[in-house]
Amino acid sequence: MKLKKYQKNTIETLENFLQESRKVGPKYAFMGITNNPYNSDFFNETPNVCIKIPTGGGKTLVGCHAVEKIMNIALQNKMERGIILWFTPSEAIKTQTLQKFKDRKDWHRKILDESFDNNIKVFSNEESLAIRKSDVEDNLCIIISSLEAFRKDKKIQNKYK
């Protein structure tokens, strides 16, 4: 699937932020790229981004490409292994995203599989309680949850403390 110009620009901006973050830290990278002050109240110096694209604009597609950039630039020492928490705004979108990511024929999943040599495992927040050490050591595990479910599910919150 070919990215549209605004999607490419989004990925390029993310890539620039990640590269600059490695050099000068997230605060100065953010300020340099956006010309806005950095609010460290919540995340302190932990790099964080929010990608804002209108409904139907391909946020999931951009997210798939963003995962590859984040792992290869910011987390290259993880050797394409670990856990990614993928939050959706609603249970309906969570269900759609899970369906896409678990279907190896879906182009979203194909992007992830190509980026990570088919070493992807996808879990719902409910399924994440069964993740084994070997899953994380051998794969990039993506846990898909709605924000609402994550806030409510104390078992998951306690597991990752």
Short mmCIF file of C-alpha atoms in Angstrom, two decimals:
data_model
loop_
_atom_site.label_atom_id
_atom_site.label_comp_id
_atom_site.label_asym_id
_atom_site.label_seq_id
_atom_site.Cartn_x
_atom_site.Cartn_y
_atom_site.Cartn_z
CA MET A 1 0.00 0.00 0.00
CA LYS A 2 1.50 3.29 -1.10
CA LEU A 3 1.44 6.13 1.43
CA LYS A 4 -0.20 9.43 0.54
CA LYS A 5 1.90 12.58 0.71
CA TYR A 6 0.57 13.69 4.13
CA GLN A 7 1.15 10.17 5.51
CA LYS A 8 4.75 10.21 4.22
CA ASN A 9 5.25 13.66 5.76
CA THR A 10 3.93 12.35 9.07
CA ILE A 11 6.36 9.42 9.05
CA GLU A 12 9.26 11.68 8.02
CA THR A 13 8.47 14.10 10.86
CA LEU A 14 8.37 11.20 13.31
CA GLU A 15 11.68 9.91 11.96
CA ASN A 16 13.24 13.38 12.35
CA PHE A 17 11.94 13.61 15.93
CA LEU A 18 13.33 10.18 16.82
CA GLN A 19 16.74 10.93 15.30
CA GLU A 20 16.94 14.32 17.01
CA SER A 21 15.79 12.78 20.31
CA ARG A 22 18.78 10.44 20.20
CA LYS A 23 21.08 13.44 19.76
CA VAL A 24 19.61 16.11 22.04
CA GLY A 25 16.80 14.42 23.98
CA PRO A 26 13.04 14.59 23.40
CA LYS A 27 12.52 18.04 24.89
CA TYR A 28 14.92 19.81 22.53
CA ALA A 29 13.97 17.60 19.59
CA PHE A 30 10.31 18.51 20.07
CA MET A 31 11.03 22.22 20.43
CA GLY A 32 13.33 22.21 17.39
CA ILE A 33 10.83 20.45 15.14
CA THR A 34 7.62 22.15 16.28
CA ASN A 35 8.84 25.56 17.49
CA ASN A 36 6.58 25.02 20.51
CA PRO A 37 7.43 24.66 24.20
CA TYR A 38 7.75 21.11 25.56
CA ASN A 39 5.35 20.09 28.33
CA SER A 40 7.18 17.61 30.54
CA ASP A 41 4.48 17.44 33.24
CA PHE A 42 3.26 13.96 32.38
CA PHE A 43 6.05 12.10 30.57
CA ASN A 44 9.05 14.08 31.85
CA GLU A 45 11.92 13.24 29.47
CA THR A 46 10.34 10.09 28.02
CA PRO A 47 9.85 10.59 24.27
CA ASN A 48 6.19 10.65 23.30
CA VAL A 49 4.28 11.67 20.23
CA CYS A 50 0.68 12.02 19.20
CA ILE A 51 -0.15 11.55 15.55
CA LYS A 52 -3.29 13.41 14.60
CA ILE A 53 -4.94 12.41 11.34
CA PRO A 54 -8.64 12.89 10.48
CA THR A 55 -11.10 9.99 10.46
CA GLY A 56 -10.45 7.79 7.44
CA GLY A 57 -7.00 9.32 6.97
CA GLY A 58 -5.04 6.13 7.62
CA LYS A 59 -3.97 6.37 11.25
CA THR A 60 -3.58 2.60 11.50
CA LEU A 61 -1.49 2.51 8.34
CA VAL A 62 0.72 5.34 9.58
CA GLY A 63 0.96 3.59 12.95
CA CYS A 64 2.24 0.41 11.30
CA HIS A 65 5.02 2.39 9.62
CA ALA A 66 5.66 4.32 12.84
CA VAL A 67 6.28 1.09 14.77
CA GLU A 68 9.09 0.22 12.39
CA LYS A 69 10.68 3.68 12.74
CA ILE A 70 10.39 3.67 16.54
CA MET A 71 11.93 0.23 16.89
CA ASN A 72 14.75 0.89 14.41
CA ILE A 73 15.68 4.40 15.54
CA ALA A 74 14.70 4.88 19.17
CA LEU A 75 14.76 1.27 20.37
CA GLN A 76 17.37 -0.31 18.09
CA ASN A 77 19.01 -1.96 21.11
CA LYS A 78 15.83 -4.04 21.53
CA MET A 79 16.68 -5.92 18.32
CA GLU A 80 13.07 -5.76 17.08
CA ARG A 81 11.78 -7.56 20.18
CA GLY A 82 9.58 -6.45 23.05
CA ILE A 83 6.07 -5.22 23.72
CA ILE A 84 4.13 -2.42 22.08
CA LEU A 85 0.90 -1.13 23.60
CA TRP A 86 -1.41 0.01 20.79
CA PHE A 87 -4.31 2.04 22.14
CA THR A 88 -7.54 2.63 20.27
CA PRO A 89 -10.22 5.18 21.18
CA SER A 90 -13.05 2.64 21.40
CA GLU A 91 -13.86 -1.05 21.70
CA ALA A 92 -15.20 -1.04 18.12
CA ILE A 93 -11.88 0.24 16.73
CA LYS A 94 -10.00 -2.20 18.97
CA THR A 95 -11.97 -5.07 17.42
CA GLN A 96 -11.29 -3.79 13.89
CA THR A 97 -7.58 -3.32 14.58
CA LEU A 98 -7.24 -6.77 16.16
CA GLN A 99 -8.95 -8.33 13.16
CA LYS A 100 -6.61 -6.53 10.73
CA PHE A 101 -3.44 -7.31 12.68
CA LYS A 102 -4.26 -10.99 13.20
CA ASP A 103 -5.04 -11.53 9.50
CA ARG A 104 -1.73 -12.21 7.73
CA LYS A 105 -3.40 -11.33 4.40
CA ASP A 106 -4.38 -7.84 5.57
CA TRP A 107 -1.99 -5.15 4.29
CA HIS A 108 -1.59 -3.64 7.77
CA ARG A 109 -0.28 -6.97 9.03
CA LYS A 110 1.84 -7.39 5.89
CA ILE A 111 3.59 -4.07 6.63
CA LEU A 112 4.41 -5.28 10.14
CA ASP A 113 5.48 -8.74 8.98
CA GLU A 114 7.78 -7.26 6.31
CA SER A 115 9.31 -4.82 8.78
CA PHE A 116 9.96 -7.48 11.43
CA ASP A 117 10.62 -10.67 9.43
CA ASN A 118 7.25 -12.20 10.41
CA ASN A 119 8.22 -12.10 14.10
CA ILE A 120 5.01 -10.40 15.21
CA LYS A 121 2.52 -11.64 17.76
CA VAL A 122 -0.74 -9.79 18.29
CA PHE A 123 -2.77 -9.90 21.51
CA SER A 124 -5.88 -8.24 22.84
CA ASN A 125 -5.53 -6.76 26.31
CA GLU A 126 -7.38 -9.83 27.62
CA GLU A 127 -5.02 -12.21 25.80
CA SER A 128 -1.96 -10.30 27.00
CA LEU A 129 -2.20 -11.99 30.39
CA ALA A 130 -1.01 -15.19 28.69
CA ILE A 131 2.12 -13.70 27.08
CA ARG A 132 5.13 -15.87 27.79
CA LYS A 133 8.72 -14.78 28.22
CA SER A 134 9.62 -16.60 24.99
CA ASP A 135 6.96 -14.61 23.10
CA VAL A 136 8.73 -11.37 24.01
CA GLU A 137 12.26 -12.73 23.55
CA ASP A 138 11.50 -14.01 20.04
CA ASN A 139 8.94 -11.51 18.71
CA LEU A 140 7.60 -8.02 18.73
CA CYS A 141 4.38 -8.43 20.70
CA ILE A 142 1.63 -5.92 20.02
CA ILE A 143 -1.09 -5.60 22.64
CA ILE A 144 -4.18 -3.85 21.33
CA SER A 145 -6.47 -2.25 23.87
CA SER A 146 -8.98 0.50 24.03
CA LEU A 147 -8.00 3.29 26.38
CA GLU A 148 -11.15 2.66 28.37
CA ALA A 149 -10.40 -1.05 28.83
CA PHE A 150 -6.84 -0.35 29.88
CA ARG A 151 -7.96 2.13 32.51
CA LYS A 152 -10.44 -0.40 33.89
CA ASP A 153 -8.33 -3.55 33.78
CA LYS A 154 -6.26 -3.53 36.98
CA LYS A 155 -4.82 -7.00 36.23
CA ILE A 156 -3.06 -5.66 33.15
CA GLN A 157 -1.90 -2.50 34.91
CA ASN A 158 -0.42 -4.53 37.75
CA LYS A 159 1.34 -6.95 35.40
CA TYR A 160 3.33 -4.14 33.78
CA LYS A 161 4.30 -2.24 36.95
#
